[in-house]
Short mmCIF file of C-alpha atoms and ligand atoms in Angstrom, two decimals:
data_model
loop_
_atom_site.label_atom_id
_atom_site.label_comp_id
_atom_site.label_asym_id
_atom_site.label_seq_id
_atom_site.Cartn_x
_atom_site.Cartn_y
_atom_site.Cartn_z
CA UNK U 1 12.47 167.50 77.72
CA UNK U 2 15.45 167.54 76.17
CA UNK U 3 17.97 170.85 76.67
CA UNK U 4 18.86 170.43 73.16
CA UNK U 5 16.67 172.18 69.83
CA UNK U 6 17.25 168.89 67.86
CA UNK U 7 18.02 168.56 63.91
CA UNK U 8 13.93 169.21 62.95
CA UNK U 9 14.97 172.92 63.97
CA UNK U 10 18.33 173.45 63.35
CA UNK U 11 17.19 172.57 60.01
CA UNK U 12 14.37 174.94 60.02
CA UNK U 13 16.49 177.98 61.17
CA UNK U 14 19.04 177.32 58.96
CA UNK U 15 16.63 177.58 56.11
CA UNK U 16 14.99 180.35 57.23
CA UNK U 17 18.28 182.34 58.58
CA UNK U 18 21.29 180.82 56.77
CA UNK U 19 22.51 181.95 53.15
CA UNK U 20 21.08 178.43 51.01
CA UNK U 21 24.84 177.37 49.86
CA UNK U 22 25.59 176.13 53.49
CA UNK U 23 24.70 172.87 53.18
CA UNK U 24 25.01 169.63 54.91
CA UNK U 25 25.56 165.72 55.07
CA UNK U 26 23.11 162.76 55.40
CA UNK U 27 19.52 162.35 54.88
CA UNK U 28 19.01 162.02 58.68
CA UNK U 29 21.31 164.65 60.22
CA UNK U 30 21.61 164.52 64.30
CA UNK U 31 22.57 167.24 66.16
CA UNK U 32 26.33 167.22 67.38
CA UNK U 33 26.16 168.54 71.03
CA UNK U 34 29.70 167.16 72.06
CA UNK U 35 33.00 166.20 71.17
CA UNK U 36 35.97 164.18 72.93
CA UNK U 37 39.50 163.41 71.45
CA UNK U 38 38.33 161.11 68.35
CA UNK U 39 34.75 160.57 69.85
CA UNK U 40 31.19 163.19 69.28
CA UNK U 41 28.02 162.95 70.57
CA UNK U 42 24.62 163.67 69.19
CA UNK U 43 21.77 164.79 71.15
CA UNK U 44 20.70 161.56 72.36
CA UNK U 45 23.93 160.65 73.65
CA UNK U 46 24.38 158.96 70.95
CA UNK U 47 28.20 158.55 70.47
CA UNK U 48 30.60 158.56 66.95
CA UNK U 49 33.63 157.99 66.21
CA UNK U 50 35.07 160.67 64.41
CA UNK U 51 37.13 159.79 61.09
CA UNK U 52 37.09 162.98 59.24
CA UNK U 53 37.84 165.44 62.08
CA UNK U 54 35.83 168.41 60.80
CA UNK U 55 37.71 168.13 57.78
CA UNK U 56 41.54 167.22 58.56
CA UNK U 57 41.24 169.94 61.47
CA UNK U 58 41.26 168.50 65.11
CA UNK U 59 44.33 167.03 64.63
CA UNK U 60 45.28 166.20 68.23
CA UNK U 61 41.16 165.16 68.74
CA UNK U 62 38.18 167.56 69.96
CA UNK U 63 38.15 169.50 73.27
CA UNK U 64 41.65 167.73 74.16
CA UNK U 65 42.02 168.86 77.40
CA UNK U 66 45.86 170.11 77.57
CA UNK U 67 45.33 172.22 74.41
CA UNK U 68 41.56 173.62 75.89
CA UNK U 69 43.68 174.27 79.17
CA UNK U 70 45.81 176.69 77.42
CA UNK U 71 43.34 178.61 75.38
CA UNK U 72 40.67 178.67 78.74
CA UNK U 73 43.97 180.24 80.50
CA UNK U 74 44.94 182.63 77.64
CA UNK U 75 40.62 183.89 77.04
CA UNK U 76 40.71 185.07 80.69
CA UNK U 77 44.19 186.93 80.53
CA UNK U 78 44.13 188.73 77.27
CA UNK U 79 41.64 187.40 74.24
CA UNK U 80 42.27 190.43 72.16
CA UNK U 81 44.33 192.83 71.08
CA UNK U 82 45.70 193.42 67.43
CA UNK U 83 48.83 193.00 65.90
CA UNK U 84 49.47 197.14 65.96
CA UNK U 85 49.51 195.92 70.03
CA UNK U 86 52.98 193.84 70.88
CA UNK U 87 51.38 190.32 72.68
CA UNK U 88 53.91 187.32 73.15
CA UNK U 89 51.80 184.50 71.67
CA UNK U 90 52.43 185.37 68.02
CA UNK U 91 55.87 186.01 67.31
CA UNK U 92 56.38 182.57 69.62
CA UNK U 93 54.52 180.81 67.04
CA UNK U 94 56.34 182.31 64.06
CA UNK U 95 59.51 181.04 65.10
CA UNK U 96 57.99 177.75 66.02
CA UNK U 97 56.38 177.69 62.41
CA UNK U 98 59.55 178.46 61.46
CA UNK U 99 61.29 175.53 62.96
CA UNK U 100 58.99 172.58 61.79
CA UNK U 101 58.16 173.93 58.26
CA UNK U 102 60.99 172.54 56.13
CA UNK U 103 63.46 174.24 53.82
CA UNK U 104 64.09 178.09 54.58
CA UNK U 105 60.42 178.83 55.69
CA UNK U 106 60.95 181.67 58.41
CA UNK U 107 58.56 185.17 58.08
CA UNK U 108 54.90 184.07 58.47
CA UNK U 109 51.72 186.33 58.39
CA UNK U 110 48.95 185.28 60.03
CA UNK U 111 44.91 185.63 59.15
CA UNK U 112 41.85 183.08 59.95
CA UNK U 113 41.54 180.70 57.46
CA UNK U 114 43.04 178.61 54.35
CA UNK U 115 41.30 180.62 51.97
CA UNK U 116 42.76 184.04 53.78
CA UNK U 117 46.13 182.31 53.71
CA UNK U 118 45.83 181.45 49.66
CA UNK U 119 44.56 184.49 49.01
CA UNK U 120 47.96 186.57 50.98
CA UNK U 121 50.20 184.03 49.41
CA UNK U 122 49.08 184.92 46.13
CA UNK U 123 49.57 188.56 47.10
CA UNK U 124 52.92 187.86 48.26
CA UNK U 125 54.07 186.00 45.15
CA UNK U 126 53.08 189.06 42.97
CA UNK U 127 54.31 191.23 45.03
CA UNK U 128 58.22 189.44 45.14
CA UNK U 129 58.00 188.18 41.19
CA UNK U 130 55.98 191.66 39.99
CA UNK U 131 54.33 188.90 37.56
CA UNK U 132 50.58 188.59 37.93
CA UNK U 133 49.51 184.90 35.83
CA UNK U 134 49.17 182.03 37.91
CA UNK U 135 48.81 178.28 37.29
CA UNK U 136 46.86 175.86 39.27
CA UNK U 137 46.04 171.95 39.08
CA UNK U 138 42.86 170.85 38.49
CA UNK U 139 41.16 169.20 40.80
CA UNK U 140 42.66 171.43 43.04
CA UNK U 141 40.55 173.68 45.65
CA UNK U 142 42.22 176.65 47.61
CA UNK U 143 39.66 178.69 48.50
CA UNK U 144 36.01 180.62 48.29
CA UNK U 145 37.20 184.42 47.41
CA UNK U 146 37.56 185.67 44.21
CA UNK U 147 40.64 184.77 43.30
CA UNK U 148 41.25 181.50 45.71
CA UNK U 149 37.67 180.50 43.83
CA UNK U 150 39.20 181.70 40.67
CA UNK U 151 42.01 178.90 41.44
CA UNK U 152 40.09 176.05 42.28
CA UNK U 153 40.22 173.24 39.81
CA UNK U 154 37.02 171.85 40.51
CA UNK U 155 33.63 173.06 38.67
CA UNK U 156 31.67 172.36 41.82
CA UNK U 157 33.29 174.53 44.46
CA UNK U 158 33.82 177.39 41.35
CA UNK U 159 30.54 179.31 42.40
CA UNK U 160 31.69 182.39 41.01
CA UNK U 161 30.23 183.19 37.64
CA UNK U 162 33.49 185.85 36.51
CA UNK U 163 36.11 184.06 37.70
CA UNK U 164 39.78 186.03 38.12
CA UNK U 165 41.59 185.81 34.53
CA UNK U 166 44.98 185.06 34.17
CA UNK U 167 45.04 181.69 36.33
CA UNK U 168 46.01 178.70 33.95
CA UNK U 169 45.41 174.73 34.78
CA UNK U 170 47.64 172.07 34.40
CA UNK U 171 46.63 168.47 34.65
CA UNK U 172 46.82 166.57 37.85
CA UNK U 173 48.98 163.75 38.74
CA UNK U 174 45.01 161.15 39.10
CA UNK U 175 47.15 157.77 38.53
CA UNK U 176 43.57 156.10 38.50
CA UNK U 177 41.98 158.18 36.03
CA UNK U 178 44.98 159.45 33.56
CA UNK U 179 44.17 162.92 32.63
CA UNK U 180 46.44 162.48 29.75
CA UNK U 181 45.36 158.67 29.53
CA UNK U 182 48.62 157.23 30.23
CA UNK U 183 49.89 154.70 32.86
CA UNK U 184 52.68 155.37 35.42
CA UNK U 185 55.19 154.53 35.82
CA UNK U 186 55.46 153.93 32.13
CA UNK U 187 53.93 157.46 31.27
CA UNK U 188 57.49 159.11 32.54
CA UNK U 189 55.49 161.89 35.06
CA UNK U 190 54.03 163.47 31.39
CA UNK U 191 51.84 164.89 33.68
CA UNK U 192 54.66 167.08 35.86
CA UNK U 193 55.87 168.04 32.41
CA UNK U 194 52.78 168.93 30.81
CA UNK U 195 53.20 172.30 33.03
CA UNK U 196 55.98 173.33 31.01
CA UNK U 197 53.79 172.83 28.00
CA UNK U 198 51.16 175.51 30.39
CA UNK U 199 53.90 178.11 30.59
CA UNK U 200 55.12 177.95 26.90
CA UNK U 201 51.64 178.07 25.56
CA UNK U 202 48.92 179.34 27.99
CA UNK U 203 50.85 181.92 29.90
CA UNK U 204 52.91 185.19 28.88
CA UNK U 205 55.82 183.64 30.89
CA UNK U 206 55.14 186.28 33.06
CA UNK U 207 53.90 183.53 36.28
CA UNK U 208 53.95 184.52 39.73
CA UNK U 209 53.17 181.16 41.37
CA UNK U 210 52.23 177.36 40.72
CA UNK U 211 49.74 176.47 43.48
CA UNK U 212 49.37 172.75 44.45
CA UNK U 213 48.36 170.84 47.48
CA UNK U 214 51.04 168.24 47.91
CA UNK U 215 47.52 165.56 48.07
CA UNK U 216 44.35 166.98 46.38
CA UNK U 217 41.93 167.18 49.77
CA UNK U 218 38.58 167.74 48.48
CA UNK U 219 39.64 166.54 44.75
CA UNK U 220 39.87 163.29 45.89
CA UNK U 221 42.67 162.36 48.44
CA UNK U 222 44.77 162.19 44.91
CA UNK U 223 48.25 161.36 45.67
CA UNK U 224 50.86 162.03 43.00
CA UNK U 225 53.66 159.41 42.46
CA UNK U 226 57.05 159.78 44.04
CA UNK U 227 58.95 162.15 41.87
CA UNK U 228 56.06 164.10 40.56
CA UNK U 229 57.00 167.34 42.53
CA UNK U 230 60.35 167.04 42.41
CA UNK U 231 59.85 167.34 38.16
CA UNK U 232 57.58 170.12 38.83
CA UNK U 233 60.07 172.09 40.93
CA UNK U 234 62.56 171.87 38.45
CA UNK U 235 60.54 172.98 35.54
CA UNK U 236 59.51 176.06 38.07
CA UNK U 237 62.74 176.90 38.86
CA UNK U 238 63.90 176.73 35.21
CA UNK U 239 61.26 179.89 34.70
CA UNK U 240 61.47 181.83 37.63
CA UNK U 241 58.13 180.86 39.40
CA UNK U 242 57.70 180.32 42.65
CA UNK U 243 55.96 177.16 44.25
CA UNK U 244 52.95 177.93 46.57
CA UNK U 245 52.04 174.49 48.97
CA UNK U 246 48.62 174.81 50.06
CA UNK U 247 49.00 172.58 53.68
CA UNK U 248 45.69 173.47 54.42
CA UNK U 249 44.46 170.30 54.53
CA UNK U 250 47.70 167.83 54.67
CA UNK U 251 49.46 169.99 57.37
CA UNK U 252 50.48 169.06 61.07
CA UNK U 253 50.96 165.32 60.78
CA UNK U 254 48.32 164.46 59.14
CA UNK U 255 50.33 162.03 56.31
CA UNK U 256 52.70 160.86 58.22
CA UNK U 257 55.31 163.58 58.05
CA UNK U 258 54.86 167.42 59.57
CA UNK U 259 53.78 168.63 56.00
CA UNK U 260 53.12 166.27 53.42
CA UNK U 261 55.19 167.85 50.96
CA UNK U 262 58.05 166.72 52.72
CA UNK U 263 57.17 163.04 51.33
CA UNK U 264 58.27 164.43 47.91
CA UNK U 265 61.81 165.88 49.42
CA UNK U 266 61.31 169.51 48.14
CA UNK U 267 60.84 172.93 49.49
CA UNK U 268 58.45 175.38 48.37
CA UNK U 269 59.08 179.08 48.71
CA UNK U 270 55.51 180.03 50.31
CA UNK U 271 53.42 177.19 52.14
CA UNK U 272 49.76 178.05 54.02
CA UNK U 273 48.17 176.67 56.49
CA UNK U 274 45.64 176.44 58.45
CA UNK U 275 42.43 174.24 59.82
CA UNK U 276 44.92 171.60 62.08
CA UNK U 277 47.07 174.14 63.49
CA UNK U 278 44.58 175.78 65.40
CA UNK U 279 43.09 172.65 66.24
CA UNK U 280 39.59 174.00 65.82
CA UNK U 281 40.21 177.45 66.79
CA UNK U 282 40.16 179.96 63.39
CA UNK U 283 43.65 180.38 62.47
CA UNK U 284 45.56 180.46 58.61
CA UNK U 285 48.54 181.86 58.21
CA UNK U 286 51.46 181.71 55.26
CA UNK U 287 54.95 181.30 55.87
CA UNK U 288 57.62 182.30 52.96
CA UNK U 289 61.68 182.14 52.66
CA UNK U 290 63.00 185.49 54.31
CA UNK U 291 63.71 186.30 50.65
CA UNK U 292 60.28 186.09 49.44
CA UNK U 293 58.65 187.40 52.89
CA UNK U 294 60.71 190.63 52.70
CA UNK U 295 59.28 191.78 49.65
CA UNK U 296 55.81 192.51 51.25
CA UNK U 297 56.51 195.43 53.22
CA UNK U 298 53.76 198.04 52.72
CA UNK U 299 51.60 197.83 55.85
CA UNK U 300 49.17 195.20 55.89
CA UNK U 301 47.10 193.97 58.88
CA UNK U 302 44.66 191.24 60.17
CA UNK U 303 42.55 192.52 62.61
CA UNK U 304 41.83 188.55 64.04
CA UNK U 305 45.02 187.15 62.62
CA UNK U 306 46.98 185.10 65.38
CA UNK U 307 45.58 186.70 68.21
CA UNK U 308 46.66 185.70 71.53
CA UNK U 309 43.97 182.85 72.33
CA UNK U 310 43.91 181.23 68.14
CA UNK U 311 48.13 181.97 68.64
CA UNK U 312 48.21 180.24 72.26
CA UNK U 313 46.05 177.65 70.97
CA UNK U 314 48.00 176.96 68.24
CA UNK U 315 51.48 176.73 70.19
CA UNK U 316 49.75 173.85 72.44
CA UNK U 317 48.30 172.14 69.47
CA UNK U 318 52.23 172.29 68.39
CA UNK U 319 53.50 171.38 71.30
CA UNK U 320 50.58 168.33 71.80
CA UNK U 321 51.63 167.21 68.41
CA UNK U 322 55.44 167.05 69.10
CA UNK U 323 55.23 165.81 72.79
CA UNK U 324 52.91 162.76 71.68
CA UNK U 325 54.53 161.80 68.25
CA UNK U 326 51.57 162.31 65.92
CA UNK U 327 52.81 162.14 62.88
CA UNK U 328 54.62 158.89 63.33
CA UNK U 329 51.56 157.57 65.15
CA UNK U 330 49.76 159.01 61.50
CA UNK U 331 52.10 156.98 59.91
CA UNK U 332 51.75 153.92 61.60
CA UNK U 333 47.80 153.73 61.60
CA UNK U 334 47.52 154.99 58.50
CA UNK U 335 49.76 151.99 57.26
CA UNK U 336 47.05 149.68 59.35
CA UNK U 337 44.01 151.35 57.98
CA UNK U 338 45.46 151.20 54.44
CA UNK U 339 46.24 148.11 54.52
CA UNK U 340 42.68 147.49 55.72
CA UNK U 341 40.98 149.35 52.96
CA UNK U 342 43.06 146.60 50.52
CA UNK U 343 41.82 144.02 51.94
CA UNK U 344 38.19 145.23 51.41
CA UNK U 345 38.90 146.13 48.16
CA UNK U 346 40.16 142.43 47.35
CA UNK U 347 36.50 141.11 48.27
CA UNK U 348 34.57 144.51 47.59
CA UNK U 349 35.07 145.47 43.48
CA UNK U 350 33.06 148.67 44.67
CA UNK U 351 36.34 149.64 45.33
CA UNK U 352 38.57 150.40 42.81
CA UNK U 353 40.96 152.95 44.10
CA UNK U 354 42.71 152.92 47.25
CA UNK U 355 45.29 155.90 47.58
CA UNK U 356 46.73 158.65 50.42
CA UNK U 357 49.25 158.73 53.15
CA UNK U 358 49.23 158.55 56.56
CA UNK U 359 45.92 159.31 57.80
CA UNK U 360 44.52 161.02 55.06
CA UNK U 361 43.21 158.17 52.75
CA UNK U 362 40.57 157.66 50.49
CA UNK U 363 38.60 154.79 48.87
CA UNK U 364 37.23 155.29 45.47
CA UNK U 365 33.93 153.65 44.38
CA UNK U 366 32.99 152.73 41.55
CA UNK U 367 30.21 151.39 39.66
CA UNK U 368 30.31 147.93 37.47
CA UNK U 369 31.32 149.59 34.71
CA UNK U 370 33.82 151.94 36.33
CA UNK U 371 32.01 155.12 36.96
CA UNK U 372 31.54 156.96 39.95
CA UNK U 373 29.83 155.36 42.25
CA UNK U 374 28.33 158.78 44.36
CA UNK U 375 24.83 157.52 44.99
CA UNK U 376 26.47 154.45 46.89
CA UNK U 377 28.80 156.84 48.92
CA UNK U 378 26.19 158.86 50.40
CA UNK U 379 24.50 155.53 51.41
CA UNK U 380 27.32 153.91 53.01
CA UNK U 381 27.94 157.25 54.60
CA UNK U 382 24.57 157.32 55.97
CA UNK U 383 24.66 153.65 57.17
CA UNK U 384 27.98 154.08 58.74
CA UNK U 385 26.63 157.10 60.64
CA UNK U 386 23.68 154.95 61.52
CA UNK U 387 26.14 152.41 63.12
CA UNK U 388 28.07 155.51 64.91
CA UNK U 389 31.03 156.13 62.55
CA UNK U 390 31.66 159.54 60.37
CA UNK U 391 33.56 159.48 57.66
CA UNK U 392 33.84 162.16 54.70
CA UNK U 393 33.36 162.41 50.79
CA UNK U 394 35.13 164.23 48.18
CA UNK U 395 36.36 163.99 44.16
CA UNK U 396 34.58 165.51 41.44
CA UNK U 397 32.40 162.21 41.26
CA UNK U 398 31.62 162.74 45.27
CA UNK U 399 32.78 158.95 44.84
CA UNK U 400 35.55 158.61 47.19
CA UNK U 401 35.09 157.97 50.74
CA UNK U 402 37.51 160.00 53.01
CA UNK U 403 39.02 159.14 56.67
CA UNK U 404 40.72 161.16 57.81
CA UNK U 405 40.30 160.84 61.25
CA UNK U 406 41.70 162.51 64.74
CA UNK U 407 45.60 161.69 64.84
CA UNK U 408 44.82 160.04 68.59
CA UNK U 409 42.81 157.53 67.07
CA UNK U 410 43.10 153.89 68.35
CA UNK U 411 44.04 150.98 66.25
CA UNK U 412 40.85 149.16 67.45
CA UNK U 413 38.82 152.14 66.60
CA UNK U 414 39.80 151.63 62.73
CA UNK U 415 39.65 147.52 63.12
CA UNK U 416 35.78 148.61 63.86
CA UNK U 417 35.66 150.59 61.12
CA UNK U 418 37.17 148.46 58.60
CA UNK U 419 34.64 145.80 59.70
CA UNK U 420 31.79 148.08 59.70
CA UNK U 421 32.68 149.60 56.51
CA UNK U 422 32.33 145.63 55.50
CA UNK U 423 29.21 145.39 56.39
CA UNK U 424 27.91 148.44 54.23
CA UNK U 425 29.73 147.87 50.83
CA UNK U 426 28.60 144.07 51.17
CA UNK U 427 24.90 145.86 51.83
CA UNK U 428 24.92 148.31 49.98
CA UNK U 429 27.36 147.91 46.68
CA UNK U 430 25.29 145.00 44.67
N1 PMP V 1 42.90 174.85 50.84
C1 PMP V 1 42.55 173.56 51.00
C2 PMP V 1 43.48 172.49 50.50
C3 PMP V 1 41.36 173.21 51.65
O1 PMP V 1 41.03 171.92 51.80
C4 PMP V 1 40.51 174.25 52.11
C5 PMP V 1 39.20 173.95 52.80
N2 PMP V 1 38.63 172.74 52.59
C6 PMP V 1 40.90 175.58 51.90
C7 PMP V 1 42.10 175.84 51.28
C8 PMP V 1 40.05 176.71 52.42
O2 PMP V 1 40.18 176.76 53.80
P1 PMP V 1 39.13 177.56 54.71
O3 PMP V 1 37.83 176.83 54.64
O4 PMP V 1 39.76 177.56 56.07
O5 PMP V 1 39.04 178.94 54.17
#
């Protein structure tokens, strides 16, 4: 007998005890029992290799041992205590937070998850600018509270029938699918300035903050051009509002660089975080120039927020991260598996979109006629997790297949999944 319950009765308790929304990949889900650096294990034994990481979040791979060494240390010393308590971990990670974000990020506050981290940033911008609009891309998701919801550019994660008003969208920088139907580089980043054309016309000019991710995550690994944000910045500057980078999802090496907005050379005034630098423990947290920071100064308080073990964990998923070069490594395998995906998409037309950086790419499909292909993804991703690879899904189309694997991934992990990925489309894309 196995020791496990199996996926027959996960799946029956979570119907019977979990709130419906919760919901899950593949036709034929196993039950994931284990996990090693880039590897997990179902309850047969059966092992994966991991190329979505739980969504961007075990950067430095599952269980690693020198980062589960620290927080095994820290849970029998001191798991709890509250930030009205003075504890060490925390304020060490501030000032290390402080020293790889780039620009003038110093004063972070710390909660438990990306939403919780939108949702204070948003607070904070208000609070410094005593302007309440916002403006958001579409395509964009920060969030599942009110107002991150309310900010999400993407009808399928905004649940909430009364959504927050005052949050305006601007079109994203989708080079594959023009939302103003131009090309680049010909189209002159129309799409950067079309958020002056939001603040003239759909605003009071009264905006608090423009909230991107520097690559749309779950909107479809959409990468904007070189330039883009540099455009943007300047417009935002020009009125006085401030620039908000949600690094939930691109943070801690996972494109190459420390933060992906450094690709785009410029500095946003508030960036959060969250999901890699816990490395699977519950952290967020938002870090803001001392200028901004300083204007939140009415108590506030998170009873969970960087507590010693998610705070200890985080400084040796840091310190794991420096001491082993991952974002270079991020760099240079996610030039291999790039380069990889081009190849398949010279022989596979399924694929018409190849974008991302670093380890965070995606692969659109696409239908004969150029539509999204979504029925197709969630077969290859079911035949690739048949063969023992997981990779994820995302866009508005749930067309584009995501990888964006554990940073300690080999290059002959991806060479397998480049040529099992070949096997699929040529299977299953006809
Ligand atoms: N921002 C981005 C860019 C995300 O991808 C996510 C989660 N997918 C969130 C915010 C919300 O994070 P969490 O689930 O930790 O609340």
């Amino acid at each position: 007998m196995s020791q496990f319950i199996g996926p027959e009765e996960i799946l029956r308790k979570k119907k019977e005890y979990m709130i419906p929304c919760v919901y899950h990949f593949f036709q034929e889900p196993m039950q994931l029992v284990r996990g090693s650096m880039q590897h997990l294990y179902d309850q047969n034994g059966k092992e994966y290799l991991d190329c979505f990481a739980g969504v961007s979040v075990v950067n430095c791979g599952h269980c690693n041992p020198d980062i589960t060494k620290e927080i095994c240390k820290q849970v029998e010393t001191l798991q709890h205590t509250c930030t009205i308590y003075l504890t060490e971990p925390i304020v060490n990670l501030a000032e290390s937070l402080a020293q790889v974000t780039p620009g003038e990020l110093q004063k972070t506050f710390f909660c438990s998850s990306g939403t919780e981290a939108n949702e204070g940033a948003a607070l904070l911008a208000t609070l410094h600018t005593n302007h309440h609009e916002f403006i958001a891309l579409r395509q964009g998701l920060h969030g599942r509270t009110k107002l991150t919801m309310s900010l999400t550019g993407i009808g399928m994660w905004r649940t909430d029938p009364s959504p927050v008003g005052g949050i305006h969208f601007a079109p994203n920088a989708y080079c594959y699918r023009c939302p103003l139907g131009k090309r680049h580089p010909e189209c002159n980043l129309a799409c950067a300035d079309e958020i002056e054309n939001v603040i003239k016309f759909s605003t009071s000019g009264q905006v608090a903050a423009f909230f991107a991710e520097p690559i749309q995550g779950n909107g479809g690994i959409i990468t904007p051009p070189a330039g883009y944000f540099q455009r943007v910045k300047e417009i935002l500057d020009h009125y006085g509002i401030l620039l908000v980078m949600d690094e939930v999802q691109t943070g801690f090496g996972r494109t190459g660089k420390w933060f992906a907005c450094e690709h785009y050379g410029i500095n946003p005034d508030i960036m959060t975080m969250a999901k890699a630098l816990g490395n699977g423990t519950p952290v967020g947290a938002f870090t803001a120039t001392a200028a901004v920071a300083d204007s939140y100064t009415r108590p506030g308080a998170s009873t969970l927020g960087g507590n010693p073990v998610t705070a200890t964990a985080s400084l040796a998923t840091l310190r794991y991260l420096k001491e082993h070069n991952l974002p270079e490594r991020a760099a240079k395998l996610g030039a291999y598996l790039k380069k990889g995906l081009q190849e398949l998409q010279q022989r596979h037309p399924a694929i018409g979109d190849v974008r991302g950086l670093g380890l965070m790419l995606g692969a659109e499909i696409i239908l004969p006629d150029g539509s999204a292909a979504g029925d197709w993804v969630d077969a290859i991703l079911e035949d690739l997790k048949n063969k023992g690879f997981l990779i994820g899904k995302n866009g508005p189309g749930r067309n584009v297949l995501a990888f964006q694997p554990p940073l300690v991934i080999e290059e002959r992990d991806l060479a397998r999944l480049l040529d099992a990925l070949d096997d699929s489309l040529a299977k299953i894309c006809s």
